[in-house]
Amino acid sequence: MEIRFVQVGELQCNCYLLEKEQQCLLIDPGDEYEKIQKFIQGKKILAILLTHSHFDHIGCVKRLVKEYQIPVYHKDNLNEGKHKISIFDFEVIYTFGHTMDSITYYFKEEKAMFTGDFLFFRTIGRCDFLESDYSAMLDSIEKIKKYNDDVIVYPGHGSTTVLGDEKKYNHYFNNNRK
């Protein structure tokens, strides 16, 4: 699977394009419709996957759905567990905390995890919004600790990281919670 991204909007959201055998999934098309349209030009988009519903991650969804006639998947229509869209096999992990609709998409075969604003390089998403819950964030971190160290983390903003490094160097992963 080829993974490409473009940063969009004032908050530089990472919009990801996953391509396999000329079929694609789009993750978090946040803003700058024309930029995203150029980015996906000529590709067969099967669906949009959303990590959560903050404006900087969903800004172009309605226009893309109208233009390409594709479904949108998010916490309200995806249960936790294994899923398949055409040739894409992935797992949905509820990673609440930043928001109470935050989900992570894990592609086991590719060792790729798309975390939205749940997990970043050496930190986590903000938990000071009205819809945030720090205790839920800590529960989500415990879930993610169970995945292999060699998984590449593709966050909603900033650079990629490796899960094993986050387990070692991200102080939120070392919280001794009982």
GROMACS .gro file of C-alpha atoms in nm:
model
  178
    1MET     CA    1   0.000   0.000   0.000
    2GLU     CA    2   0.133   0.342  -0.091
    3ILE     CA    3   0.074   0.614   0.167
    4ARG     CA    4   0.091   0.979   0.063
    5PHE     CA    5  -0.020   1.292   0.243
    6VAL     CA    6  -0.080   1.660   0.193
    7GLN     CA    7  -0.106   1.922   0.468
    8VAL     CA    8  -0.418   2.136   0.444
    9GLY     CA    9  -0.574   2.431   0.620
   10GLU     CA   10  -0.450   2.685   0.870
   11LEU     CA   11  -0.378   2.410   1.124
   12GLN     CA   12  -0.185   2.199   0.870
   13CYS     CA   13  -0.396   1.885   0.904
   14ASN     CA   14  -0.243   1.575   0.744
   15CYS     CA   15  -0.480   1.445   0.478
   16TYR     CA   16  -0.374   1.092   0.380
   17LEU     CA   17  -0.425   0.900   0.058
   18LEU     CA   18  -0.388   0.522   0.082
   19GLU     CA   19  -0.349   0.353  -0.255
   20LYS     CA   20  -0.350  -0.015  -0.340
   21GLU     CA   21  -0.403  -0.160  -0.689
   22GLN     CA   22  -0.539   0.172  -0.822
   23GLN     CA   23  -0.796   0.195  -0.542
   24CYS     CA   24  -0.776   0.459  -0.269
   25LEU     CA   25  -0.902   0.561   0.070
   26LEU     CA   26  -0.884   0.922   0.186
   27ILE     CA   27  -0.832   1.004   0.553
   28ASP     CA   28  -0.924   1.341   0.709
   29PRO     CA   29  -0.978   1.577   0.413
   30GLY     CA   30  -0.974   1.888   0.627
   31ASP     CA   31  -0.963   2.198   0.411
   32GLU     CA   32  -0.840   2.350   0.084
   33TYR     CA   33  -1.070   2.158  -0.150
   34GLU     CA   34  -0.878   2.252  -0.464
   35LYS     CA   35  -0.550   2.131  -0.312
   36ILE     CA   36  -0.708   1.798  -0.214
   37GLN     CA   37  -0.871   1.764  -0.555
   38LYS     CA   38  -0.531   1.805  -0.724
   39PHE     CA   39  -0.380   1.559  -0.476
   40ILE     CA   40  -0.635   1.287  -0.564
   41GLN     CA   41  -0.675   1.372  -0.932
   42GLY     CA   42  -0.735   1.065  -1.144
   43LYS     CA   43  -0.755   0.829  -0.847
   44LYS     CA   44  -1.043   0.593  -0.773
   45ILE     CA   45  -1.153   0.700  -0.424
   46LEU     CA   46  -1.358   0.430  -0.250
   47ALA     CA   47  -1.435   0.610   0.075
   48ILE     CA   48  -1.340   0.875   0.326
   49LEU     CA   49  -1.226   0.771   0.674
   50LEU     CA   50  -1.250   1.028   0.954
   51THR     CA   51  -1.049   1.008   1.274
   52HIS     CA   52  -1.277   1.259   1.452
   53SER     CA   53  -1.514   1.543   1.374
   54HIS     CA   54  -1.310   1.858   1.441
   55PHE     CA   55  -1.340   2.117   1.164
   56ASP     CA   56  -0.976   2.093   1.057
   57HIS     CA   57  -1.027   1.722   0.971
   58ILE     CA   58  -1.366   1.733   0.797
   59GLY     CA   59  -1.380   2.066   0.612
   60CYS     CA   60  -1.395   1.920   0.260
   61VAL     CA   61  -1.603   1.611   0.330
   62LYS     CA   62  -1.938   1.737   0.197
   63ARG     CA   63  -1.788   1.865  -0.129
   64LEU     CA   64  -1.590   1.543  -0.186
   65VAL     CA   65  -1.894   1.325  -0.116
   66LYS     CA   66  -2.098   1.528  -0.362
   67GLU     CA   67  -1.824   1.526  -0.625
   68TYR     CA   68  -1.720   1.159  -0.601
   69GLN     CA   69  -2.038   0.996  -0.461
   70ILE     CA   70  -1.845   0.808  -0.190
   71PRO     CA   71  -1.932   0.697   0.163
   72VAL     CA   72  -1.784   0.848   0.478
   73TYR     CA   73  -1.685   0.631   0.773
   74HIS     CA   74  -1.648   0.754   1.131
   75LYS     CA   75  -1.722   0.656   1.490
   76ASP     CA   76  -2.099   0.668   1.441
   77ASN     CA   77  -2.101   0.407   1.164
   78LEU     CA   78  -1.793   0.195   1.243
   79ASN     CA   79  -1.780  -0.042   1.537
   80GLU     CA   80  -1.452  -0.118   1.706
   81GLY     CA   81  -1.289  -0.418   1.542
   82LYS     CA   82  -1.197  -0.550   1.197
   83HIS     CA   83  -1.331  -0.398   0.876
   84LYS     CA   84  -1.284  -0.434   0.503
   85ILE     CA   85  -1.344  -0.184   0.223
   86SER     CA   86  -1.275  -0.357  -0.109
   87ILE     CA   87  -0.909  -0.467  -0.086
   88PHE     CA   88  -0.832  -0.266   0.229
   89ASP     CA   89  -0.833  -0.461   0.556
   90PHE     CA   90  -0.809  -0.256   0.874
   91GLU     CA   91  -0.901  -0.241   1.238
   92VAL     CA   92  -1.093   0.040   1.406
   93ILE     CA   93  -0.976   0.125   1.756
   94TYR     CA   94  -1.179   0.365   1.968
   95THR     CA   95  -0.921   0.607   2.105
   96PHE     CA   96  -1.134   0.852   2.298
   97GLY     CA   97  -0.985   1.139   2.491
   98HIS     CA   98  -0.910   1.427   2.255
   99THR     CA   99  -1.273   1.390   2.155
  100MET     CA  100  -1.528   1.127   2.241
  101ASP     CA  101  -1.553   1.028   1.873
  102SER     CA  102  -1.177   0.981   1.816
  103ILE     CA  103  -1.086   0.660   1.638
  104THR     CA  104  -0.763   0.513   1.508
  105TYR     CA  105  -0.733   0.309   1.189
  106TYR     CA  106  -0.480   0.026   1.203
  107PHE     CA  107  -0.365  -0.151   0.886
  108LYS     CA  108  -0.188  -0.457   1.028
  109GLU     CA  109  -0.038  -0.587   0.703
  110GLU     CA  110   0.122  -0.248   0.634
  111LYS     CA  111   0.209  -0.182   1.001
  112ALA     CA  112   0.041   0.158   0.968
  113MET     CA  113  -0.172   0.337   1.227
  114PHE     CA  114  -0.363   0.658   1.153
  115THR     CA  115  -0.425   0.828   1.486
  116GLY     CA  116  -0.577   1.167   1.403
  117ASP     CA  117  -0.531   1.395   1.703
  118PHE     CA  118  -0.509   1.113   1.957
  119LEU     CA  119  -0.133   1.053   1.927
  120PHE     CA  120   0.146   1.271   1.788
  121PHE     CA  121   0.526   1.257   1.784
  122ARG     CA  122   0.618   1.252   2.157
  123THR     CA  123   0.284   1.385   2.278
  124ILE     CA  124  -0.093   1.336   2.269
  125GLY     CA  125  -0.390   1.543   2.157
  126ARG     CA  126  -0.528   1.822   2.368
  127CYS     CA  127  -0.768   1.717   2.641
  128ASP     CA  128  -0.887   2.060   2.754
  129PHE     CA  129  -1.187   2.091   2.521
  130LEU     CA  130  -1.542   2.052   2.649
  131GLU     CA  131  -1.574   1.723   2.459
  132SER     CA  132  -1.236   1.593   2.585
  133ASP     CA  133  -1.172   1.347   2.864
  134TYR     CA  134  -0.820   1.293   3.001
  135SER     CA  135  -0.915   0.972   3.180
  136ALA     CA  136  -1.049   0.831   2.850
  137MET     CA  137  -0.722   0.939   2.685
  138LEU     CA  138  -0.523   0.735   2.937
  139ASP     CA  139  -0.747   0.434   2.869
  140SER     CA  140  -0.684   0.478   2.495
  141ILE     CA  141  -0.309   0.491   2.548
  142GLU     CA  142  -0.331   0.160   2.737
  143LYS     CA  143  -0.509   0.005   2.436
  144ILE     CA  144  -0.243   0.126   2.193
  145LYS     CA  145   0.044  -0.003   2.408
  146LYS     CA  146  -0.060  -0.356   2.311
  147TYR     CA  147   0.034  -0.306   1.945
  148ASN     CA  148   0.378  -0.393   1.805
  149ASP     CA  149   0.667  -0.154   1.845
  150ASP     CA  150   0.738  -0.143   1.470
  151VAL     CA  151   0.400   0.011   1.381
  152ILE     CA  152   0.436   0.346   1.204
  153VAL     CA  153   0.210   0.616   1.347
  154TYR     CA  154   0.062   0.865   1.100
  155PRO     CA  155  -0.081   1.151   1.310
  156GLY     CA  156  -0.334   1.419   1.221
  157HIS     CA  157  -0.066   1.690   1.237
  158GLY     CA  158   0.312   1.686   1.223
  159SER     CA  159   0.555   1.409   1.143
  160THR     CA  160   0.523   1.034   1.160
  161THR     CA  161   0.666   0.834   1.445
  162VAL     CA  162   0.712   0.471   1.547
  163LEU     CA  163   0.499   0.321   1.822
  164GLY     CA  164   0.798   0.166   1.999
  165ASP     CA  165   0.960   0.509   2.027
  166GLU     CA  166   0.641   0.656   2.170
  167LYS     CA  167   0.631   0.378   2.429
  168LYS     CA  168   0.987   0.472   2.531
  169TYR     CA  169   0.996   0.851   2.496
  170ASN     CA  170   0.639   0.982   2.519
  171HIS     CA  171   0.589   1.058   2.889
  172TYR     CA  172   0.211   1.002   2.857
  173PHE     CA  173   0.285   0.636   2.785
  174ASN     CA  174   0.474   0.605   3.110
  175ASN     CA  175   0.192   0.725   3.333
  176ASN     CA  176   0.165   0.477   3.620
  177ARG     CA  177  -0.210   0.464   3.635
  178LYS     CA  178  -0.382   0.212   3.853
   0.00000   0.00000   0.00000
